[in-house]
Amino acid sequence: IDYIIGSGQHTNSHIIEENGFIYQAPVTYYTQEEKWDMAPGFENKNLRFSRALSAECITCHNHLPKAVEGAFNKYTEMPTGIECERCHGPGSIHVKEKLSGNIIDTSKYIDYSIVNPRHLDRNLQMDLCQRCHLQGIAVLNEGKTFFDFKPGMELKEVANVFLPRYTDSHEKFIMASQADRLRMSACFTETETLTCISCHNPHHSVVSKKVDTFNSVCSSCHSKEADVKCSEGISLRNAKGDNCVTCHMPKSGSIDIPHVNITDHYISKKNTLKSKEVSEKKQSEIAEFLGLQILTKQKASALEMANAYIALFDRYTPAPQLLDSAKFYLDQISIKSAQKRKTLIHYYFSKKEMNGILSLTENLIPEEVNDHWTLYRIAEANFQNQNYKRALPFITKAVELMPYDLDFLEKKATCLMYLKRAKKAKETFQLVLSENAKRKISLCNLGFLYVSENNFLQGVEFYKKALALDPDYEQALLNLAAVYLYQNKRQEAVPLLQRLLKINPNNQEATDLLNS
């Protein structure tokens, strides 16, 4: 483990670094219950040590790292915590002003050489906080990255955030939804003053503050006797120390993170501690999906809605109806723009309709495409159609744009391998391994290339390295077993095939080899 992320109030998750490439470890420590369990997202599928952490993840959980240009998850410098500029913006002008003797009396005037969130209007304050405290479906604007947002900007200048809404969304919510829940509160909608920093001082941990700190914010508005008169029974009030927050911002579980209790920021008479006691019948009801709601502006365009539904399908919920919704919005766009084509290609790719991509791009050349993911998806569609010759120039350009994306490099190498360009394929797989020696696909394919040259010793060594990284890697098990059978080492081959069939009983190649 190279880094630990999380405040420790709910969880500690873990990061592994390989030559600057960062990946999430598959286990998390849940501090409230003092227990280890699978990390969020690993519950149903153990991704082992291959879950690459994108800039979206890192730029919320940490200060901005120095990213390697042309890489998805490689960094040359990784800060070890949130720093001043995350909330106050770049400080170079501020430092220059102070060093030149331009000192502002901030008790009387605003120092405009640096961002002070308290002096931003409420919407900009909320955008600053909800950059990280509004986890949803974040869809970047064309040409933007998660590094582009700076304090004082509107979040919609860089990205739009969408949240899925269900019939029980008023009761169940994701962990990092504080901004959304607060915006639902009458305390927010019926005033112009309540913001996150009304209650929270970002320079201090919430656990270091006494409960009166938060209750005093309530009483600052609800000062009249009629407003503060509580209808709850005196026994419960006494049991809870007459604590407004305990009842009106009750602790709740999260639908996306197990083993945690978080403060619900929906402040309401309806959303009290008592109302959280939902009946067993209510809990067992299946929530109905209502659709996506944009949180960063009043209305999204049809293209933005289509991208949001595809993103929800790809990242969280692979339900076919989400892609139907994406197509509904795509059909509303009459123009045949490059942006619509990009989204259509993504739609067909997510739907696994590669013929749709092939039809849409049959006259397209790589020089006409400048988006690396679009190039990759076109290459993959041709690859699956066994048109490796057409796939190669598209994946080659994708690699030119993202030279340190190891998935792209491996796909290029695999194309070269199928085109019988063994020397170039081997060089490309070795390039991948020079960046990250723990890439099972490259190790397995290098093993295959060496075996194809009758260099069985070297080939077997690469297969074993791949299996050391992932003992359940089907292709490496199959390839190694095939080599052993070719060498009349059936005793070594049979246990590998039996293990493979235990993992996947439907692997016909393994069954055929076992019966051969």
Coordinates of C-alpha atoms in Angstrom, one line a residue:
I1 CA 0.0 0.0 0.0
D2 CA 1.4 3.4 -1.0
Y3 CA -1.3 5.8 0.0
I4 CA -4.3 5.8 2.3
I5 CA -7.3 7.9 1.3
G6 CA -10.3 9.0 3.4
S7 CA -10.7 11.1 6.5
G8 CA -10.9 8.1 8.7
Q9 CA -14.3 9.2 10.0
H10 CA -16.1 6.6 7.8
T11 CA -13.5 4.7 5.8
N12 CA -9.9 4.3 4.9
S13 CA -9.3 3.1 1.3
H14 CA -5.9 2.3 -0.2
I15 CA -3.9 3.0 -3.3
I16 CA -1.1 1.0 -4.9
E17 CA 1.4 2.7 -7.2
E18 CA 3.3 1.1 -10.0
N19 CA 5.8 3.5 -11.7
G20 CA 3.4 6.4 -11.2
F21 CA 0.3 4.5 -12.3
I22 CA -2.2 4.3 -9.4
Y23 CA -4.8 1.6 -8.7
Q24 CA -7.2 1.0 -5.9
A25 CA -6.6 -1.9 -3.6
P26 CA -9.6 -4.2 -3.3
V27 CA -10.1 -3.8 0.5
T28 CA -11.3 -0.9 2.6
Y29 CA -11.2 -0.4 6.4
Y30 CA -14.6 0.7 7.7
T31 CA -13.7 2.7 10.7
Q32 CA -17.1 3.1 12.3
E33 CA -17.6 -0.7 12.5
E34 CA -13.9 -1.3 12.9
K35 CA -13.9 -4.0 10.2
W36 CA -12.2 -4.8 6.8
D37 CA -14.4 -5.6 3.8
M38 CA -14.3 -5.4 0.0
A39 CA -13.9 -1.8 -1.2
P40 CA -16.9 -0.1 -2.7
G41 CA -17.4 -1.3 -6.3
F42 CA -15.6 -4.6 -5.6
E43 CA -18.5 -6.3 -3.8
N44 CA -19.8 -8.3 -6.9
K45 CA -16.6 -8.4 -8.9
N46 CA -13.1 -8.6 -7.5
L47 CA -11.0 -6.5 -9.9
R48 CA -7.9 -7.4 -7.9
F49 CA -5.3 -4.7 -8.4
S50 CA -6.3 -3.4 -11.8
R51 CA -8.9 -0.7 -11.0
A52 CA -7.2 2.4 -12.4
L53 CA -8.0 5.6 -10.5
S54 CA -8.9 8.4 -12.8
A55 CA -8.4 12.1 -12.3
E56 CA -12.1 12.4 -11.3
C57 CA -11.4 10.3 -8.2
I58 CA -8.0 11.7 -7.3
T59 CA -9.0 15.4 -7.7
C60 CA -11.7 15.0 -5.2
H61 CA -9.9 12.9 -2.6
N62 CA -6.7 14.8 -2.8
H63 CA -5.0 18.0 -3.8
L64 CA -4.3 18.2 -7.5
P65 CA -1.4 15.8 -8.5
K66 CA 0.9 16.4 -11.5
A67 CA -0.5 14.2 -14.2
V68 CA 1.5 12.7 -17.0
E69 CA 0.2 14.1 -20.3
G70 CA -1.2 11.3 -22.4
A71 CA -2.0 9.0 -19.5
F72 CA -5.2 8.0 -17.8
N73 CA -3.9 7.3 -14.3
K74 CA -0.2 8.1 -14.2
Y75 CA 1.3 10.9 -12.1
T76 CA 4.7 12.3 -11.5
E77 CA 3.8 13.9 -8.2
M78 CA 1.2 12.9 -5.7
P79 CA 0.3 15.3 -2.9
T80 CA -0.6 13.7 0.5
G81 CA -3.7 15.7 1.4
I82 CA -6.0 18.6 0.5
E83 CA -4.0 21.8 0.2
C84 CA -5.0 25.5 0.4
E85 CA -5.4 26.1 -3.4
R86 CA -8.2 23.5 -3.6
C87 CA -10.6 26.0 -2.0
H88 CA -8.7 29.3 -2.4
G89 CA -7.5 28.9 -6.0
P90 CA -4.0 29.5 -7.4
G91 CA -1.9 31.6 -5.0
S92 CA 0.9 33.0 -7.1
I93 CA -0.7 36.5 -7.5
H94 CA -1.5 36.6 -3.8
V95 CA 2.1 35.8 -2.9
K96 CA 3.4 38.3 -5.4
E97 CA 1.2 41.0 -4.0
K98 CA 2.2 40.4 -0.4
L99 CA 5.9 40.2 -1.2
S100 CA 5.6 43.6 -3.0
G101 CA 4.2 45.0 0.2
N102 CA 0.6 45.3 -0.9
I103 CA -1.1 44.3 2.3
I104 CA -4.9 44.4 2.7
D105 CA -6.6 44.9 6.0
T106 CA -9.1 42.0 5.6
S107 CA -11.1 43.0 8.6
K108 CA -12.3 46.0 6.5
Y109 CA -11.7 45.0 2.9
I110 CA -11.8 42.0 0.6
D111 CA -8.4 40.9 -0.7
Y112 CA -9.1 40.1 -4.3
S113 CA -5.6 38.6 -5.0
I114 CA -6.9 35.3 -3.6
V115 CA -10.3 33.6 -3.5
N116 CA -12.0 33.6 -0.1
P117 CA -15.0 31.4 -0.4
R118 CA -16.9 33.4 2.2
H119 CA -17.0 36.3 -0.2
L120 CA -18.3 34.3 -3.2
D121 CA -22.0 34.5 -3.9
R122 CA -24.0 31.5 -2.6
N123 CA -24.2 29.6 -6.0
L124 CA -20.4 29.9 -6.5
Q125 CA -19.8 28.8 -2.9
M126 CA -22.1 25.8 -3.5
D127 CA -20.3 24.9 -6.8
L128 CA -17.0 25.0 -5.0
C129 CA -18.2 22.5 -2.3
Q130 CA -20.2 20.3 -4.6
R131 CA -17.3 19.8 -6.9
C132 CA -16.5 17.0 -4.4
H133 CA -19.5 16.8 -2.1
L134 CA -22.0 16.0 -4.9
Q135 CA -21.1 12.6 -6.2
G136 CA -23.2 11.8 -9.2
I137 CA -22.7 11.3 -12.9
A138 CA -20.1 13.9 -13.8
V139 CA -19.9 14.5 -17.5
L140 CA -17.1 16.8 -18.7
N141 CA -17.7 19.5 -21.3
E142 CA -15.9 19.1 -24.6
G143 CA -12.2 19.7 -24.2
K144 CA -12.3 20.0 -20.4
T145 CA -10.6 18.0 -17.7
F146 CA -11.2 17.7 -13.9
F147 CA -8.1 19.8 -13.4
D148 CA -9.8 22.8 -15.1
F149 CA -12.2 23.7 -12.3
K150 CA -10.9 26.5 -10.0
P151 CA -12.6 28.2 -7.0
G152 CA -14.8 31.0 -8.1
M153 CA -15.9 29.3 -11.3
E154 CA -19.3 27.9 -12.1
L155 CA -19.0 24.1 -12.1
K156 CA -21.0 23.9 -15.3
E157 CA -18.1 25.6 -17.1
V158 CA -16.2 22.4 -16.7
A159 CA -18.7 19.6 -16.1
N160 CA -22.3 18.9 -15.4
V161 CA -23.4 16.6 -12.6
F162 CA -26.5 14.4 -12.9
L163 CA -28.2 12.3 -10.2
P164 CA -30.4 9.3 -10.8
R165 CA -33.8 9.8 -9.1
Y166 CA -35.9 7.0 -7.8
T167 CA -39.3 6.8 -6.1
D168 CA -37.5 6.5 -2.7
S169 CA -34.8 9.0 -3.4
H170 CA -36.1 11.1 -0.5
E171 CA -35.2 8.3 1.8
K172 CA -32.1 6.7 0.2
F173 CA -29.1 8.5 -1.1
I174 CA -25.4 8.1 -1.9
M175 CA -22.7 9.1 0.6
A176 CA -21.3 12.2 -1.1
S177 CA -24.7 13.9 -1.7
Q178 CA -24.5 16.6 1.0
A179 CA -24.9 19.4 -1.5
D180 CA -27.9 17.8 -3.1
R181 CA -29.6 17.0 0.2
L182 CA -29.0 20.5 1.6
R183 CA -30.5 22.1 -1.6
M184 CA -33.7 20.1 -0.9
S185 CA -34.1 21.7 2.6
A186 CA -36.5 24.5 3.3
C187 CA -33.7 26.1 5.3
F188 CA -31.8 26.5 2.0
T189 CA -34.7 27.2 -0.4
E190 CA -36.4 29.8 1.8
T191 CA -33.4 31.8 2.7
E192 CA -30.5 33.4 0.9
T193 CA -27.8 32.9 3.5
L194 CA -27.5 29.3 4.4
T195 CA -24.5 27.6 2.7
C196 CA -22.1 24.8 3.6
I197 CA -19.8 27.1 5.5
S198 CA -22.6 28.4 7.7
C199 CA -22.0 25.2 9.7
H200 CA -18.6 23.9 8.5
N201 CA -15.2 25.5 8.9
P202 CA -13.1 23.7 6.3
H203 CA -10.0 24.3 8.5
H204 CA -11.3 22.1 11.3
S205 CA -12.6 18.5 11.4
V206 CA -16.3 18.2 12.1
V207 CA -15.6 15.9 15.0
S208 CA -13.6 18.6 16.8
K209 CA -16.6 20.8 17.0
K210 CA -19.1 20.8 19.9
V211 CA -22.7 20.1 19.0
D212 CA -23.7 23.6 20.2
T213 CA -21.7 25.0 17.2
F214 CA -24.2 23.5 14.8
N215 CA -27.3 24.0 16.9
S216 CA -26.4 27.7 17.2
V217 CA -26.8 28.0 13.4
C218 CA -30.3 26.7 13.7
S219 CA -31.2 29.1 16.5
S220 CA -29.7 32.0 14.6
C221 CA -32.7 31.9 12.3
H222 CA -35.3 30.0 14.5
S223 CA -34.9 32.6 17.2
K224 CA -38.6 33.2 18.0
E225 CA -40.2 31.1 20.6
A226 CA -42.8 29.9 18.1
D227 CA -40.1 28.7 15.8
V228 CA -38.1 26.8 18.4
K229 CA -41.0 25.2 20.1
C230 CA -40.5 21.5 19.5
S231 CA -43.5 19.2 19.1
E232 CA -41.5 16.1 20.1
G233 CA -42.1 14.4 23.4
I234 CA -40.0 15.6 26.3
S235 CA -38.6 12.1 27.0
L236 CA -37.0 11.9 23.5
R237 CA -35.8 15.5 23.6
N238 CA -34.1 14.9 26.9
A239 CA -32.6 11.6 25.7
K240 CA -31.1 13.5 22.7
G241 CA -30.0 16.5 24.7
D242 CA -32.5 18.8 22.9
N243 CA -30.2 18.5 20.0
C244 CA -31.8 19.9 16.7
V245 CA -29.3 18.2 14.5
T246 CA -29.8 14.7 15.9
C247 CA -33.5 14.7 15.0
H248 CA -33.6 16.9 11.9
M249 CA -30.3 15.7 10.3
P250 CA -30.5 12.1 11.3
K251 CA -27.7 9.6 10.7
S252 CA -28.4 7.3 7.8
G253 CA -26.8 4.5 5.8
S254 CA -25.5 5.1 2.3
I255 CA -26.7 3.1 -0.7
D256 CA -23.2 3.1 -2.3
I257 CA -20.9 2.6 0.7
P258 CA -21.4 -0.2 3.1
H259 CA -20.8 -0.1 6.9
V260 CA -21.2 3.6 7.3
N261 CA -23.5 6.0 9.0
I262 CA -23.6 9.6 7.6
T263 CA -25.3 12.8 8.5
D264 CA -28.3 13.4 6.2
H265 CA -28.1 17.1 5.1
Y266 CA -31.8 17.2 4.1
I267 CA -33.1 19.4 7.0
S268 CA -36.8 19.0 7.4
K269 CA -39.7 18.4 9.8
K270 CA -40.5 15.4 7.6
N271 CA -37.0 13.9 7.6
T272 CA -36.6 13.4 11.3
L273 CA -35.1 10.6 13.3
K274 CA -38.5 9.1 13.8
S275 CA -39.4 9.1 10.1
K276 CA -36.2 7.0 9.4
E277 CA -37.9 4.1 11.1
V278 CA -39.2 2.6 7.9
S279 CA -41.4 -0.5 8.1
E280 CA -40.1 -3.8 6.8
K281 CA -42.7 -3.7 4.0
K282 CA -41.5 -0.3 2.9
Q283 CA -37.8 -1.4 3.0
S284 CA -38.6 -4.4 0.8
E285 CA -40.3 -2.4 -1.9
I286 CA -38.3 -2.0 -5.1
A287 CA -37.6 1.6 -6.0
E288 CA -38.8 2.7 -9.4
F289 CA -36.3 4.7 -11.6
L290 CA -37.6 8.1 -12.5
G291 CA -34.8 9.4 -14.6
L292 CA -31.7 11.6 -14.4
Q293 CA -31.8 15.2 -13.0
I294 CA -29.1 17.7 -13.8
L295 CA -27.9 19.5 -10.7
T296 CA -25.5 22.1 -12.1
K297 CA -28.0 24.1 -14.2
Q298 CA -31.7 24.4 -14.9
K299 CA -31.9 22.3 -18.1
A300 CA -29.6 20.0 -20.0
S301 CA -29.4 19.8 -23.8
A302 CA -30.4 16.6 -25.5
L303 CA -26.8 15.7 -26.2
E304 CA -25.9 16.3 -22.5
M305 CA -28.7 14.0 -21.4
A306 CA -27.6 11.3 -23.8
N307 CA -24.1 11.4 -22.5
A308 CA -25.3 11.3 -18.9
Y309 CA -27.4 8.2 -19.5
I310 CA -24.5 6.4 -21.2
A311 CA -22.2 7.4 -18.4
L312 CA -24.7 6.1 -15.8
F313 CA -24.8 2.8 -17.8
D314 CA -21.0 2.5 -18.1
R315 CA -20.0 3.4 -14.5
Y316 CA -22.8 2.3 -12.2
T317 CA -25.9 0.6 -13.6
P318 CA -25.7 -1.6 -16.7
A319 CA -29.4 -1.6 -17.3
P320 CA -30.5 -1.7 -21.0
Q321 CA -33.3 0.9 -20.5
L322 CA -30.6 3.5 -19.7
L323 CA -29.3 3.1 -23.2
D324 CA -32.9 3.4 -24.6
S325 CA -33.1 6.7 -22.8
A326 CA -29.8 7.8 -24.4
K327 CA -31.1 6.9 -27.8
F328 CA -34.3 8.8 -27.1
Y329 CA -32.3 12.0 -26.6
L330 CA -29.9 11.2 -29.5
D331 CA -32.9 11.0 -31.9
Q332 CA -33.8 14.5 -30.9
I333 CA -30.5 15.9 -32.4
S334 CA -31.0 16.5 -36.1
I335 CA -27.5 17.8 -36.8
K336 CA -24.9 15.3 -37.9
S337 CA -22.2 17.0 -35.9
A338 CA -18.9 15.4 -34.8
Q339 CA -20.1 15.6 -31.2
K340 CA -23.3 13.6 -32.0
R341 CA -21.2 11.1 -33.9
K342 CA -18.9 10.7 -30.9
T343 CA -21.8 10.1 -28.6
L344 CA -23.5 7.7 -31.1
I345 CA -20.3 5.7 -31.3
H346 CA -20.1 5.5 -27.5
Y347 CA -23.8 4.5 -27.5
Y348 CA -23.2 1.6 -29.9
F349 CA -20.1 0.6 -28.0
S350 CA -21.9 0.4 -24.7
K351 CA -24.8 -1.5 -26.4
K352 CA -22.2 -3.9 -27.9
E353 CA -23.6 -3.2 -31.3
M354 CA -20.3 -3.0 -33.1
N355 CA -22.0 -3.1 -36.5
G356 CA -23.6 0.2 -35.7
I357 CA -20.1 1.7 -35.2
L358 CA -18.8 0.0 -38.4
S359 CA -21.8 1.4 -40.4
L360 CA -21.3 4.9 -39.0
T361 CA -17.6 5.1 -39.6
E362 CA -17.1 3.1 -42.9
N363 CA -15.9 6.1 -44.7
L364 CA -14.1 7.7 -41.8
I365 CA -10.3 8.0 -41.5
P366 CA -8.3 8.4 -38.3
E367 CA -7.2 11.9 -39.3
E368 CA -10.8 13.1 -39.0
V369 CA -11.1 12.0 -35.3
N370 CA -9.4 13.8 -32.4
D371 CA -10.9 12.0 -29.4
H372 CA -8.9 9.1 -28.1
W373 CA -11.9 7.1 -26.7
T374 CA -13.7 7.4 -30.1
L375 CA -10.6 6.2 -31.9
Y376 CA -10.3 3.3 -29.5
R377 CA -14.0 2.3 -29.9
I378 CA -13.8 2.4 -33.7
A379 CA -10.6 0.2 -33.5
E380 CA -12.3 -2.2 -31.1
A381 CA -15.4 -2.5 -33.4
N382 CA -13.1 -3.4 -36.3
F383 CA -11.0 -5.7 -34.1
Q384 CA -14.1 -7.7 -33.1
N385 CA -15.0 -7.9 -36.8
Q386 CA -11.5 -9.4 -37.3
N387 CA -10.6 -6.5 -39.6
Y388 CA -7.3 -6.0 -37.8
K389 CA -5.8 -4.0 -40.7
R390 CA -8.5 -1.3 -40.4
A391 CA -8.4 -1.4 -36.6
L392 CA -4.6 -0.7 -36.5
P393 CA -4.5 2.9 -37.8
F394 CA -7.3 4.0 -35.4
I395 CA -5.7 2.4 -32.3
T396 CA -2.3 3.8 -33.5
K397 CA -3.7 7.3 -33.4
A398 CA -5.4 6.7 -30.1
V399 CA -1.9 5.8 -28.7
E400 CA -0.4 8.9 -30.3
L401 CA -2.9 11.0 -28.3
M402 CA -2.6 8.9 -25.1
P403 CA 0.9 7.3 -25.3
Y404 CA 0.8 6.2 -21.7
D405 CA -2.7 4.6 -21.7
L406 CA -1.6 1.0 -21.3
D407 CA -5.0 -0.4 -22.4
F408 CA -4.6 1.3 -25.7
L409 CA -1.0 0.1 -26.1
E410 CA -2.1 -3.5 -25.4
K411 CA -4.8 -3.3 -28.0
K412 CA -2.3 -2.0 -30.5
A413 CA 0.1 -4.7 -29.7
T414 CA -2.7 -7.3 -30.0
C415 CA -3.6 -6.0 -33.5
L416 CA 0.0 -6.3 -34.5
M417 CA 0.1 -9.8 -33.2
Y418 CA -3.0 -10.9 -35.2
L419 CA -1.5 -9.2 -38.3
K420 CA 1.5 -11.5 -37.9
R421 CA 3.8 -8.6 -37.2
A422 CA 5.4 -10.5 -34.3
K423 CA 8.5 -8.4 -33.8
K424 CA 6.6 -5.1 -33.6
A425 CA 3.9 -6.7 -31.4
K426 CA 6.6 -8.0 -29.0
E427 CA 8.2 -4.6 -28.8
T428 CA 4.9 -3.0 -27.9
F429 CA 4.0 -5.5 -25.2
Q430 CA 7.5 -5.0 -23.8
L431 CA 6.9 -1.2 -23.8
V432 CA 3.7 -1.8 -21.7
L433 CA 5.7 -3.9 -19.3
S434 CA 8.5 -1.3 -19.0
E435 CA 5.8 1.1 -17.8
N436 CA 4.0 -1.4 -15.5
A437 CA 5.5 -4.9 -15.1
K438 CA 2.3 -6.2 -13.6
R439 CA 0.1 -6.3 -16.7
K440 CA -1.3 -9.8 -17.1
I441 CA -2.5 -9.3 -20.7
S442 CA 0.9 -8.3 -22.0
L443 CA 2.6 -11.1 -20.1
C444 CA 0.2 -13.7 -21.5
N445 CA 0.5 -12.4 -25.0
L446 CA 4.2 -12.3 -24.9
G447 CA 4.1 -15.9 -23.7
F448 CA 2.0 -16.7 -26.7
L449 CA 4.5 -15.0 -29.1
Y450 CA 7.5 -16.8 -27.6
V451 CA 5.6 -20.2 -27.8
S452 CA 4.8 -19.4 -31.5
E453 CA 8.5 -19.1 -32.1
N454 CA 9.0 -22.5 -30.3
N455 CA 10.7 -20.8 -27.4
F456 CA 8.6 -22.8 -24.9
L457 CA 10.9 -22.0 -21.9
Q458 CA 10.4 -18.3 -22.2
G459 CA 6.7 -18.6 -23.1
V460 CA 6.0 -20.7 -20.0
E461 CA 7.8 -18.2 -17.8
F462 CA 5.6 -15.4 -19.1
Y463 CA 2.4 -17.5 -18.6
K464 CA 3.5 -18.2 -15.0
K465 CA 4.1 -14.5 -14.3
A466 CA 0.6 -13.7 -15.6
L467 CA -0.9 -16.4 -13.3
A468 CA 1.1 -15.1 -10.3
L469 CA -0.7 -11.8 -10.8
D470 CA -4.1 -13.4 -11.3
P471 CA -4.4 -17.2 -10.6
D472 CA -7.9 -17.2 -12.2
Y473 CA -6.8 -15.7 -15.5
E474 CA -8.5 -18.0 -18.0
Q475 CA -6.4 -17.3 -21.1
A476 CA -3.1 -17.9 -19.3
L477 CA -4.4 -21.1 -17.7
L478 CA -5.6 -22.3 -21.1
N479 CA -2.4 -21.3 -22.9
L480 CA -0.1 -22.9 -20.3
A481 CA -2.1 -26.1 -20.3
A482 CA -1.9 -26.3 -24.1
V483 CA 1.9 -26.0 -23.9
Y484 CA 2.1 -28.8 -21.4
L485 CA -0.1 -31.0 -23.5
Y486 CA 2.0 -30.3 -26.6
Q487 CA 5.1 -31.3 -24.5
N488 CA 3.2 -34.5 -23.3
K489 CA 3.1 -33.2 -19.7
R490 CA -0.5 -34.2 -19.1
Q491 CA 0.1 -34.4 -15.4
E492 CA 0.9 -30.7 -15.3
A493 CA -1.9 -29.7 -17.8
V494 CA -4.9 -31.5 -16.2
P495 CA -4.9 -29.6 -12.9
L496 CA -4.8 -26.3 -14.8
L497 CA -7.7 -27.2 -17.0
Q498 CA -9.7 -28.5 -14.0
R499 CA -9.1 -25.2 -12.2
L500 CA -10.2 -23.3 -15.3
L501 CA -13.4 -25.2 -15.6
K502 CA -14.1 -24.7 -11.9
I503 CA -13.8 -20.9 -12.6
N504 CA -15.8 -21.1 -15.9
P505 CA -17.6 -24.4 -16.6
N506 CA -18.7 -23.1 -20.0
N507 CA -15.1 -22.8 -21.4
Q508 CA -15.4 -25.1 -24.4
E509 CA -11.7 -24.9 -25.3
A510 CA -10.7 -26.2 -21.8
T511 CA -13.3 -29.0 -22.0
D512 CA -12.0 -30.1 -25.5
L513 CA -8.3 -30.0 -24.2
L514 CA -9.2 -32.0 -21.1
N515 CA -10.9 -34.6 -23.2
S516 CA -8.2 -34.7 -25.9

